[in-house]
Short mmCIF file of N, CA, C and O in Angstrom, two decimals:
data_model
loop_
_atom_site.label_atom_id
_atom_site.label_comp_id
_atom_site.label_asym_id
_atom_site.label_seq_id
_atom_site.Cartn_x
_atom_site.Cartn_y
_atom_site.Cartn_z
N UNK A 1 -38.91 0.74 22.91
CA UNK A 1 -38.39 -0.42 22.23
C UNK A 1 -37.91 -0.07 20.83
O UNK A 1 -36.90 -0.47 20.24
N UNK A 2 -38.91 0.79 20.40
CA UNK A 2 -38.11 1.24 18.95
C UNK A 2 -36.94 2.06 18.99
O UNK A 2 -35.96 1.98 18.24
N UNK A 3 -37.11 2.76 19.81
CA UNK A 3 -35.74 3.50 20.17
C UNK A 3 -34.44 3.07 19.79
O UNK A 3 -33.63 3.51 18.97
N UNK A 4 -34.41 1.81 20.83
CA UNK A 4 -33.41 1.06 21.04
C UNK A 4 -33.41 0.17 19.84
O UNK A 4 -32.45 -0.60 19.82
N UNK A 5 -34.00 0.11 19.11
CA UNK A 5 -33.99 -1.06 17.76
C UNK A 5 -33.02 -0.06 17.14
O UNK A 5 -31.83 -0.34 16.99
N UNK A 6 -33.56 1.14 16.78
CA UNK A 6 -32.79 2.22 15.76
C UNK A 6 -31.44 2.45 16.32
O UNK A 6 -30.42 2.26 15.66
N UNK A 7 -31.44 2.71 17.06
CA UNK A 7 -29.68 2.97 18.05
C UNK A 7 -29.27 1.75 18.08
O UNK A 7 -28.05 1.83 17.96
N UNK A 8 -29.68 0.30 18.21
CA UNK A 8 -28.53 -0.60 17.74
C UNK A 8 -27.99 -1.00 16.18
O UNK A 8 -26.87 -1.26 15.73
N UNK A 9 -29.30 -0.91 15.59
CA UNK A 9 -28.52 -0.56 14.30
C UNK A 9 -27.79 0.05 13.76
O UNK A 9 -26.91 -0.41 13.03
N UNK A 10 -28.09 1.85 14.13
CA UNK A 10 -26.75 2.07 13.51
C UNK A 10 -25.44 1.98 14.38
O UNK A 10 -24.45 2.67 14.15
N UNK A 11 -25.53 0.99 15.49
CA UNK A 11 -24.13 0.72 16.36
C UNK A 11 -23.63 -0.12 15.24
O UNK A 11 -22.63 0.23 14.61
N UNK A 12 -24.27 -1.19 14.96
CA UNK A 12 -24.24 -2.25 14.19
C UNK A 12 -23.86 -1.72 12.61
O UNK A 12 -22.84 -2.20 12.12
N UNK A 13 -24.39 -1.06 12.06
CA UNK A 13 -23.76 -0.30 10.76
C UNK A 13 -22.77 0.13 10.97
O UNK A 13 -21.81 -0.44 10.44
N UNK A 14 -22.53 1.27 11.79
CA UNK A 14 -21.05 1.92 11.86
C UNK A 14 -19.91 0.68 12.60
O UNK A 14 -18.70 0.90 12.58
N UNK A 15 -20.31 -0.22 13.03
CA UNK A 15 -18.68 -1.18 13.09
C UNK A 15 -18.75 -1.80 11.56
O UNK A 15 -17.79 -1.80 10.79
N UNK A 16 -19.62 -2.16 11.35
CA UNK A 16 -19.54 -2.80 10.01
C UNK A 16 -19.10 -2.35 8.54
O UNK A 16 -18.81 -3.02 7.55
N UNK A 17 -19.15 -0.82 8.81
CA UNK A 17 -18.68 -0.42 7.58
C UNK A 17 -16.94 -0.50 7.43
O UNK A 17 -16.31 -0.83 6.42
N UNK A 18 -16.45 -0.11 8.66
CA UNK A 18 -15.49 0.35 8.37
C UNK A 18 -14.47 -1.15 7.81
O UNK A 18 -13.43 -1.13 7.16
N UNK A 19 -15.21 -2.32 8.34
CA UNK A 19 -14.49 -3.87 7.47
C UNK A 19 -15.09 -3.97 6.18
O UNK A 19 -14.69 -4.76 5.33
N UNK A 20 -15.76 -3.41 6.08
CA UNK A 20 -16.51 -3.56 4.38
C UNK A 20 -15.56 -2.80 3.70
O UNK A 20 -14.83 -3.46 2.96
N UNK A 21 -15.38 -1.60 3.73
CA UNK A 21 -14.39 -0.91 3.30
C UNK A 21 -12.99 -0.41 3.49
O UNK A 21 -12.66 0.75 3.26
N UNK A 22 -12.00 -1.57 4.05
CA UNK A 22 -11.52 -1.70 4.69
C UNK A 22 -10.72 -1.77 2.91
O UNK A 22 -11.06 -2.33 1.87
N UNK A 23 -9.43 -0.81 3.31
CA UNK A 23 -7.97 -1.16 2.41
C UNK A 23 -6.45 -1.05 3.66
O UNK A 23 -6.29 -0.59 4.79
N UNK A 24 -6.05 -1.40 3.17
CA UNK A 24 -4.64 -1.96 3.98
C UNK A 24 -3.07 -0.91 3.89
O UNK A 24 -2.29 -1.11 2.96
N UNK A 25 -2.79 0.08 4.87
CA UNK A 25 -2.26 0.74 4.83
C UNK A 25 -0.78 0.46 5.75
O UNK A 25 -1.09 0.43 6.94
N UNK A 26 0.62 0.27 5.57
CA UNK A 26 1.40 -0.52 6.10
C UNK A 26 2.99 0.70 6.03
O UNK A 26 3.69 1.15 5.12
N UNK A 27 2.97 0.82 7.43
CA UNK A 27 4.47 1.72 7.90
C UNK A 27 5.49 0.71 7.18
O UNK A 27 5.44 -0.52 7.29
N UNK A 28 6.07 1.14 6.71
CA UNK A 28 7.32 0.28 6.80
C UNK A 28 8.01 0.34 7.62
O UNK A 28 8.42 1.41 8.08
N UNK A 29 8.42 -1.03 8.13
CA UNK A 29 9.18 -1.26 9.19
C UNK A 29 10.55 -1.52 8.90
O UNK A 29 10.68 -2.72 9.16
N UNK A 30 11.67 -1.06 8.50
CA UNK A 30 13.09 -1.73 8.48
C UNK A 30 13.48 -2.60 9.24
O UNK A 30 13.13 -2.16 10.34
N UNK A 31 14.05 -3.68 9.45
CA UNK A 31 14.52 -4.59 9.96
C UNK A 31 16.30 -4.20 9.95
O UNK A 31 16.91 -3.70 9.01
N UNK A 32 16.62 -4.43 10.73
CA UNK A 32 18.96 -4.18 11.14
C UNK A 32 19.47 -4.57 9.79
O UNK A 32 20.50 -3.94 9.54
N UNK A 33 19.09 -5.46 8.76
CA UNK A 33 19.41 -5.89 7.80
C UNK A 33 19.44 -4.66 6.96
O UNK A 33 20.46 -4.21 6.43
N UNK A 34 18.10 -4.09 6.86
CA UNK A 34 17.50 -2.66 5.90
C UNK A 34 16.70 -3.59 5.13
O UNK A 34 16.64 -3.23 3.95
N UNK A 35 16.01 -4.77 5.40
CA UNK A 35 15.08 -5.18 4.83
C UNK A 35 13.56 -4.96 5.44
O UNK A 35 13.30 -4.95 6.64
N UNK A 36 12.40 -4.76 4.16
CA UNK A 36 11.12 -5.06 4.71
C UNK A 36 10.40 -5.78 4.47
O UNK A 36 9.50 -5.04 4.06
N UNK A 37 9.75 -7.47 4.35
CA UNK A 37 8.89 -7.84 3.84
C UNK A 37 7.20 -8.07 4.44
O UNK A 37 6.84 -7.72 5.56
N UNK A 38 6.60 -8.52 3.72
CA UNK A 38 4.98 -8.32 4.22
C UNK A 38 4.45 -9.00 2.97
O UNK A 38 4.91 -8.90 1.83
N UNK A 39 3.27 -9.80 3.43
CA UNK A 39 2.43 -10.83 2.58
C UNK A 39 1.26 -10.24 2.99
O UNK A 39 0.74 -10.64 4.04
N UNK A 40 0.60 -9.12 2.18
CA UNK A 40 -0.74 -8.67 2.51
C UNK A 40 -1.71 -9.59 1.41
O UNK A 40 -1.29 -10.04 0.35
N UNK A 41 -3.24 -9.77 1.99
CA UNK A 41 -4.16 -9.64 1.27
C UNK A 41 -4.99 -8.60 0.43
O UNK A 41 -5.61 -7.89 1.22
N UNK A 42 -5.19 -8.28 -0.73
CA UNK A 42 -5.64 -7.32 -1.24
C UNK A 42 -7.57 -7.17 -1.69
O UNK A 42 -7.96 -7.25 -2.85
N UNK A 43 -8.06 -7.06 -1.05
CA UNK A 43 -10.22 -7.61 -1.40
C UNK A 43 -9.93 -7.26 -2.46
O UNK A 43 -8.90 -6.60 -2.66
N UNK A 44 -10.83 -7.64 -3.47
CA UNK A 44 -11.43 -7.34 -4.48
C UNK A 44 -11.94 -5.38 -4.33
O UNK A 44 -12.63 -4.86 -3.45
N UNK A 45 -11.23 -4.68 -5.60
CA UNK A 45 -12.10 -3.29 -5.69
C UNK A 45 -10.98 -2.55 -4.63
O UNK A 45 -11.31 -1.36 -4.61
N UNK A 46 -9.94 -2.72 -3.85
CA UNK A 46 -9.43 -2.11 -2.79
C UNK A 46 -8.19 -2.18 -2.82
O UNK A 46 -7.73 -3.15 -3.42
N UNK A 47 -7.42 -1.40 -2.30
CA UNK A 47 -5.87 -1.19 -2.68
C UNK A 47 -4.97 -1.40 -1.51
O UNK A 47 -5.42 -1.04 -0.43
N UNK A 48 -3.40 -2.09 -1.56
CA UNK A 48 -3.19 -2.28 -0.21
C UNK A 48 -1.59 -1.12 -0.79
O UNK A 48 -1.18 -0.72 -1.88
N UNK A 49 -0.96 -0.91 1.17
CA UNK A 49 0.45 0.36 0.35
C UNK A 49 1.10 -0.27 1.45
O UNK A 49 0.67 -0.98 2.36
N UNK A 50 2.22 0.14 1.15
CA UNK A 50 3.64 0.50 2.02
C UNK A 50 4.16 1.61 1.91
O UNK A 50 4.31 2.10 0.79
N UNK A 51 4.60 2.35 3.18
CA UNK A 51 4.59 3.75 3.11
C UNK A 51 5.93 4.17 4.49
O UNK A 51 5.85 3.90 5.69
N UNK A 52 7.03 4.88 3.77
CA UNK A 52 8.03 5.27 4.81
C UNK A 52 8.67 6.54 3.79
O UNK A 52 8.54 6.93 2.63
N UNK A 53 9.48 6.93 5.08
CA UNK A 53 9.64 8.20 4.78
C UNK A 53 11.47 7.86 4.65
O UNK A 53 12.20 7.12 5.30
N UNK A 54 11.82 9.04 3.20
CA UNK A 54 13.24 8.04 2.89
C UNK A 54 13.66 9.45 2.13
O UNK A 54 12.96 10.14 1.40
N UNK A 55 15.15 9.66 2.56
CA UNK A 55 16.27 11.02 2.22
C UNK A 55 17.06 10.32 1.55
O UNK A 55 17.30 9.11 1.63
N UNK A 56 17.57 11.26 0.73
CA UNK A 56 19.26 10.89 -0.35
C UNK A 56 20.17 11.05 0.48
O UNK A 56 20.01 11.94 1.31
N UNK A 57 21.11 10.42 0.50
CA UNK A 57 21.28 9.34 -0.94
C UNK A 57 20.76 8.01 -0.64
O UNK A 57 21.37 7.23 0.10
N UNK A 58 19.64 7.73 -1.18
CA UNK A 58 19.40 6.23 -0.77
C UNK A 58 18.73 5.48 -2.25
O UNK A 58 18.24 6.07 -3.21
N UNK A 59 18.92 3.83 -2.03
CA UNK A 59 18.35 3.08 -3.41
C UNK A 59 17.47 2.36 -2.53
O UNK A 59 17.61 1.95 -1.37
N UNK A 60 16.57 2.31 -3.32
CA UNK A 60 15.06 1.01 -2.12
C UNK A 60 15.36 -0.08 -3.42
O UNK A 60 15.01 0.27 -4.54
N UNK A 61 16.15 -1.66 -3.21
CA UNK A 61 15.69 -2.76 -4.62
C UNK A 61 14.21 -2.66 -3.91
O UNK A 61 13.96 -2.24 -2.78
N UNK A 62 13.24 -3.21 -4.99
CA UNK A 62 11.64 -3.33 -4.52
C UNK A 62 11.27 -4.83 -5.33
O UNK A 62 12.01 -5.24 -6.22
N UNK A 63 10.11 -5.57 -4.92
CA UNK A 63 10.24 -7.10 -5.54
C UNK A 63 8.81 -7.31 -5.12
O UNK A 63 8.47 -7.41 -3.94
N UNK A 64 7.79 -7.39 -6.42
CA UNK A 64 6.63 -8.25 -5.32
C UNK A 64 5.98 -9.37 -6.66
O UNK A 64 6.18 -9.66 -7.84
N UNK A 65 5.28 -9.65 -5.73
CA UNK A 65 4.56 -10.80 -6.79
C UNK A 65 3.52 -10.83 -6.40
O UNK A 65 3.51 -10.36 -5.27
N UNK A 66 2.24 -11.25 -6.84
CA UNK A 66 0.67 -11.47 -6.79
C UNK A 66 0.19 -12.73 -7.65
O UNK A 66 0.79 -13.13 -8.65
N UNK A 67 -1.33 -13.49 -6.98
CA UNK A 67 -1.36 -13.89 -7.84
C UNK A 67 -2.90 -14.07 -8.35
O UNK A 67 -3.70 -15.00 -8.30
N UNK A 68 -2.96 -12.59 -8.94
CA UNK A 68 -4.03 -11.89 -9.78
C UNK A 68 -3.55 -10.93 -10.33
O UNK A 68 -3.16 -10.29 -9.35
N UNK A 69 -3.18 -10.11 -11.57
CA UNK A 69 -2.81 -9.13 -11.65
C UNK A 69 -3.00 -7.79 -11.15
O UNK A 69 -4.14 -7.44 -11.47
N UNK A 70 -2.44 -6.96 -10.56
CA UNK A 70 -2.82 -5.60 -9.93
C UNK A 70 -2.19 -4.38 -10.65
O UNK A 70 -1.41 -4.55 -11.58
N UNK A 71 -2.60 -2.98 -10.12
CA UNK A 71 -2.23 -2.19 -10.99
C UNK A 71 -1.40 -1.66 -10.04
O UNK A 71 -1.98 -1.65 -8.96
N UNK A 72 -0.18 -1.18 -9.98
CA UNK A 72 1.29 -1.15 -9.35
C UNK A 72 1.38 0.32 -9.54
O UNK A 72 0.94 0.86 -10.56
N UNK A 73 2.12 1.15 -8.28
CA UNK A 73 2.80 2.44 -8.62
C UNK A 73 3.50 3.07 -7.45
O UNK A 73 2.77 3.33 -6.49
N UNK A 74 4.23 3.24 -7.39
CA UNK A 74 5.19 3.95 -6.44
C UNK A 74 5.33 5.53 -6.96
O UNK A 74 5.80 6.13 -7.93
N UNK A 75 4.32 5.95 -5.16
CA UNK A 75 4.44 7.82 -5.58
C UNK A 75 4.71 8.55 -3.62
O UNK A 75 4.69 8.09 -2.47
N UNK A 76 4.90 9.68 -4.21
CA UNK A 76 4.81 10.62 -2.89
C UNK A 76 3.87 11.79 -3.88
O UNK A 76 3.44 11.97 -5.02
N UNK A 77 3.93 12.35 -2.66
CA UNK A 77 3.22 13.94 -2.75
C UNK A 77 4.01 15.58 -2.39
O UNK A 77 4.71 15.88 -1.43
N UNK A 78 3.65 16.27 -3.37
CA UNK A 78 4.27 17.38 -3.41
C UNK A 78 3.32 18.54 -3.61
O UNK A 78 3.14 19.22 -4.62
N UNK A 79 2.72 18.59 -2.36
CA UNK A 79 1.79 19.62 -2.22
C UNK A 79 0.69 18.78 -2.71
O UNK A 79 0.38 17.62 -2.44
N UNK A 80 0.02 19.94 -3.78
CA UNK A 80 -1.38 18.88 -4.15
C UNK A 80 -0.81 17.94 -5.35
O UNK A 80 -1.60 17.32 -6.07
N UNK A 81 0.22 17.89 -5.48
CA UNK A 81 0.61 16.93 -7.00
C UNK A 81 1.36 15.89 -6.25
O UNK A 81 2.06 15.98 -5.24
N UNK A 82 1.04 14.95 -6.94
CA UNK A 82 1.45 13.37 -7.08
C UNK A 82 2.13 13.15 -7.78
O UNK A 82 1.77 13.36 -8.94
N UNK A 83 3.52 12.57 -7.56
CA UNK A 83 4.53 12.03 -8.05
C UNK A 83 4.58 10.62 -8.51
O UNK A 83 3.99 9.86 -7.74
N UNK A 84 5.18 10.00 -9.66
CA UNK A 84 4.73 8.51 -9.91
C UNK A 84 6.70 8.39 -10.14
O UNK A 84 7.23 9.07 -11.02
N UNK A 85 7.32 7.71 -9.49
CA UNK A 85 8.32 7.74 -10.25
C UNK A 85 8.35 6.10 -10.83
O UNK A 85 9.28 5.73 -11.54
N UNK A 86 7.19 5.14 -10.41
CA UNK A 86 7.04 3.94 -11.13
C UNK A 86 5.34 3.68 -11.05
O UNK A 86 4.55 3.91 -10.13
N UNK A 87 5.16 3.17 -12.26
CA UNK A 87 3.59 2.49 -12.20
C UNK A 87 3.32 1.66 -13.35
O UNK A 87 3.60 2.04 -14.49
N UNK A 88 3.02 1.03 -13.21
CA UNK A 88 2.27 -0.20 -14.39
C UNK A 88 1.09 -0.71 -13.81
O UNK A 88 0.91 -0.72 -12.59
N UNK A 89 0.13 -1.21 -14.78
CA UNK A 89 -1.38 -1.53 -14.70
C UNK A 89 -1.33 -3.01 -15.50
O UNK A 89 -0.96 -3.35 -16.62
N UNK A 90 -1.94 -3.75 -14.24
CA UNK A 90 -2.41 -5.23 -14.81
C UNK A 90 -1.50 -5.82 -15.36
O UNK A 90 -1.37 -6.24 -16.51
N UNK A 91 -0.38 -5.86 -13.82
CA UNK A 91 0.93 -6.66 -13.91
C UNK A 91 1.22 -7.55 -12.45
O UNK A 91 1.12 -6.91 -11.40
N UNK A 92 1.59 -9.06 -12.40
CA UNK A 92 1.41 -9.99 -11.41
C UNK A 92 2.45 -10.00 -10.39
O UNK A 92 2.47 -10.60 -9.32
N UNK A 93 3.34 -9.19 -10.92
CA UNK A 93 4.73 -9.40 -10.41
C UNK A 93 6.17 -7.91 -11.46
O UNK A 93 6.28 -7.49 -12.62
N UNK A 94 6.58 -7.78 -10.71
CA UNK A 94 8.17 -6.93 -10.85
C UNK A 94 8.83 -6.06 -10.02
O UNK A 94 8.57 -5.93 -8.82
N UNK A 95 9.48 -5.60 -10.49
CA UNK A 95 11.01 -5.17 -10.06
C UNK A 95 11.85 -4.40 -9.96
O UNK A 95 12.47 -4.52 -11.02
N UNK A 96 12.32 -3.65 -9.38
CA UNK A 96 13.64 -2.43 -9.94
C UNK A 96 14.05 -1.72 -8.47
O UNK A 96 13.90 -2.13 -7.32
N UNK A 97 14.66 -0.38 -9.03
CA UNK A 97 15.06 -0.30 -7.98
C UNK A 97 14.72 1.13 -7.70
O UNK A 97 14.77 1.75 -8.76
N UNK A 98 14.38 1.94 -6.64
CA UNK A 98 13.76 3.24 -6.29
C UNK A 98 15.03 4.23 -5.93
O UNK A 98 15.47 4.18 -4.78
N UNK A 99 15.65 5.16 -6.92
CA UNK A 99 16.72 6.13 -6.71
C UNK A 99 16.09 7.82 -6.08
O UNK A 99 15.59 8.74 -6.73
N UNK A 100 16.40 7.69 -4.39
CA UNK A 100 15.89 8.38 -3.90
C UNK A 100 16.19 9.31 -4.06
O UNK A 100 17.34 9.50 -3.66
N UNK A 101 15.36 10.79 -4.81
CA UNK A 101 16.23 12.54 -5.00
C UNK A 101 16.16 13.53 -3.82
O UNK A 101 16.98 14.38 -3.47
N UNK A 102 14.65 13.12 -3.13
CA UNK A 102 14.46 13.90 -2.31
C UNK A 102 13.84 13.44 -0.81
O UNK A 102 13.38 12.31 -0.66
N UNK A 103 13.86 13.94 -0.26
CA UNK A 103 13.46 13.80 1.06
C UNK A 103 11.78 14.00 0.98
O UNK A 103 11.29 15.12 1.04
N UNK A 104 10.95 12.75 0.84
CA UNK A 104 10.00 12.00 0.74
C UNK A 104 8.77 11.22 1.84
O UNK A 104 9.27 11.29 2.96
N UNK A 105 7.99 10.82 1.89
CA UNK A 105 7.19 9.89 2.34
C UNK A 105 6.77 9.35 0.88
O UNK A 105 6.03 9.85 0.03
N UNK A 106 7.59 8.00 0.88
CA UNK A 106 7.23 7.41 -0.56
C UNK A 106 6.27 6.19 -0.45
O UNK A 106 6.51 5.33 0.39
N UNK A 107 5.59 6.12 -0.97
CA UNK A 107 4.43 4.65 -0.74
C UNK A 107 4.15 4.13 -1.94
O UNK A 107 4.07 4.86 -2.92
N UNK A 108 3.91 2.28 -2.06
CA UNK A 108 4.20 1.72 -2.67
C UNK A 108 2.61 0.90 -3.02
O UNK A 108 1.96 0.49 -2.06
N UNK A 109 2.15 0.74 -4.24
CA UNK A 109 1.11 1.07 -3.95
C UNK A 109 0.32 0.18 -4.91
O UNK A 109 0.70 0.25 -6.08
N UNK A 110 -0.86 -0.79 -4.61
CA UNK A 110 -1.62 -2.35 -5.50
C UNK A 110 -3.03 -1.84 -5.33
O UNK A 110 -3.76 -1.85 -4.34
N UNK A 111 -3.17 -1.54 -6.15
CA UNK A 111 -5.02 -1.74 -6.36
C UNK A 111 -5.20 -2.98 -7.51
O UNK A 111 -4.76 -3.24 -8.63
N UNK A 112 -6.36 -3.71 -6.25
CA UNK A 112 -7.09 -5.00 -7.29
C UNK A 112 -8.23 -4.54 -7.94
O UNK A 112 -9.22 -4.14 -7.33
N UNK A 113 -8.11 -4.57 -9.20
CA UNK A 113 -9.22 -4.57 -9.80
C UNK A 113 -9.85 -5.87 -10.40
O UNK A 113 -10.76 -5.65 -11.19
N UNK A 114 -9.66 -6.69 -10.25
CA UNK A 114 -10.19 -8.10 -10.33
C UNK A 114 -11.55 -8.48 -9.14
O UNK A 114 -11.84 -7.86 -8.11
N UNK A 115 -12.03 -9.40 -9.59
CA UNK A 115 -13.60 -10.12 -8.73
C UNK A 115 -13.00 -10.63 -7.58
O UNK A 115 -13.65 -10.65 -6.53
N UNK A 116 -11.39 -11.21 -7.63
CA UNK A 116 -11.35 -12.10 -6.13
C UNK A 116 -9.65 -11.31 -5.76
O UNK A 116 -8.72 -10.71 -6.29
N UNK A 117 -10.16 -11.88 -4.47
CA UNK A 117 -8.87 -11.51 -3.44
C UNK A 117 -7.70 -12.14 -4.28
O UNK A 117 -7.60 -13.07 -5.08
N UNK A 118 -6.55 -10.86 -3.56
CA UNK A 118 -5.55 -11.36 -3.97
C UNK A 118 -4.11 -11.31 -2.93
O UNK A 118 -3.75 -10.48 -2.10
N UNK A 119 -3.59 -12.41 -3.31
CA UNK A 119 -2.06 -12.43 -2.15
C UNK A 119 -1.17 -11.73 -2.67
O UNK A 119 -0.81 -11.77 -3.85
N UNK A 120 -0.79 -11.11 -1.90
CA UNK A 120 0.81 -9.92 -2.23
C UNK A 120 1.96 -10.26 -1.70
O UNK A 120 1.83 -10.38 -0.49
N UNK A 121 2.99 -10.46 -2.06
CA UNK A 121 4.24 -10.83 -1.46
C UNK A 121 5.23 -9.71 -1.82
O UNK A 121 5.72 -9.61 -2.95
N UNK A 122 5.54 -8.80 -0.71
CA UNK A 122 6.36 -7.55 -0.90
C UNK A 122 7.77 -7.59 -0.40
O UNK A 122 7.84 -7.97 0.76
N UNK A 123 8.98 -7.27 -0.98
CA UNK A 123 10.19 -7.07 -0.57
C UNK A 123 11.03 -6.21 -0.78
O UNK A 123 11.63 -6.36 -1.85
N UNK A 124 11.34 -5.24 -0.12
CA UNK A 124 12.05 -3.80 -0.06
C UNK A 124 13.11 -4.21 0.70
O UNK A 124 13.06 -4.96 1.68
N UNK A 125 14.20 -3.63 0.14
CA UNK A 125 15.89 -3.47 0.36
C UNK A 125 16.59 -2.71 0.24
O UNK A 125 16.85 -2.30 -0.89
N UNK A 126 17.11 -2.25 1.22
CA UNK A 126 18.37 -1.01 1.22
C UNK A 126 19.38 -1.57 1.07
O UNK A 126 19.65 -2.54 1.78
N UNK A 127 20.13 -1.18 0.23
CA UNK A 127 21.75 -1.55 0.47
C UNK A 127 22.19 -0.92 1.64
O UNK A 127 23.36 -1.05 2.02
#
């Protein structure tokens, strides 16, 4: 009987962790237009991305809004170094546009550092 007490618990722990620590990781999907949007939730302490892979010559416009401030940054990776070609900290909302140089997996990227959840409203555009 104890056996089975200990082996359902940790059945019971290991599903449970992985929603406790759960952050939000998102392909981008293009749509025929060359648009992508997505309204993620962000927990408290946890970061949500958008992530596609994008060659020159290309412009991404990018657009989101929140409404808690988050800390914002658009990077890829180059070997072990991290690229930022945008980031700001403990901003609700902005804007611009992503001038692609190289052939990339670029991801777009909100960590909440605030006590409560927060709504994300994301919009990526290719011309």
């Amino acid at each position: 009987m104890r056996k089975r007490f200990w082996i359902g618990a940790g059945i019971a722990l290991a599903v449970a962790l992985p929603v406790a620590a759960r952050a939000e990781v998102v392909d981008i999907a293009w749509d025929a237009a060359g648009r992508f949007e997505k309204q993620l939730t962000v927990a408290p302490g946890k970061f949500a991305e958008v992530c596609g892979k994008l060659k020159p010559p290309a412009d991404v416009q990018w657009q989101f809004s929140a409404n808690v401030p988050l800390n914002f940054n658009i990077h890829y990776h180059e070997g072990k170094a991290v690229k930022f070609p945008a980031k700001q900290d403990g901003v609700a909302e902005g804007s611009g546009k992503l001038g692609v140089e190289i052939r990339q997996d670029y991801c777009w990227m909100w960590t909440n550092k605030s006590a409560s959840a927060a709504t994300l409203h994301i919009k990526l555009r290719r011309p």
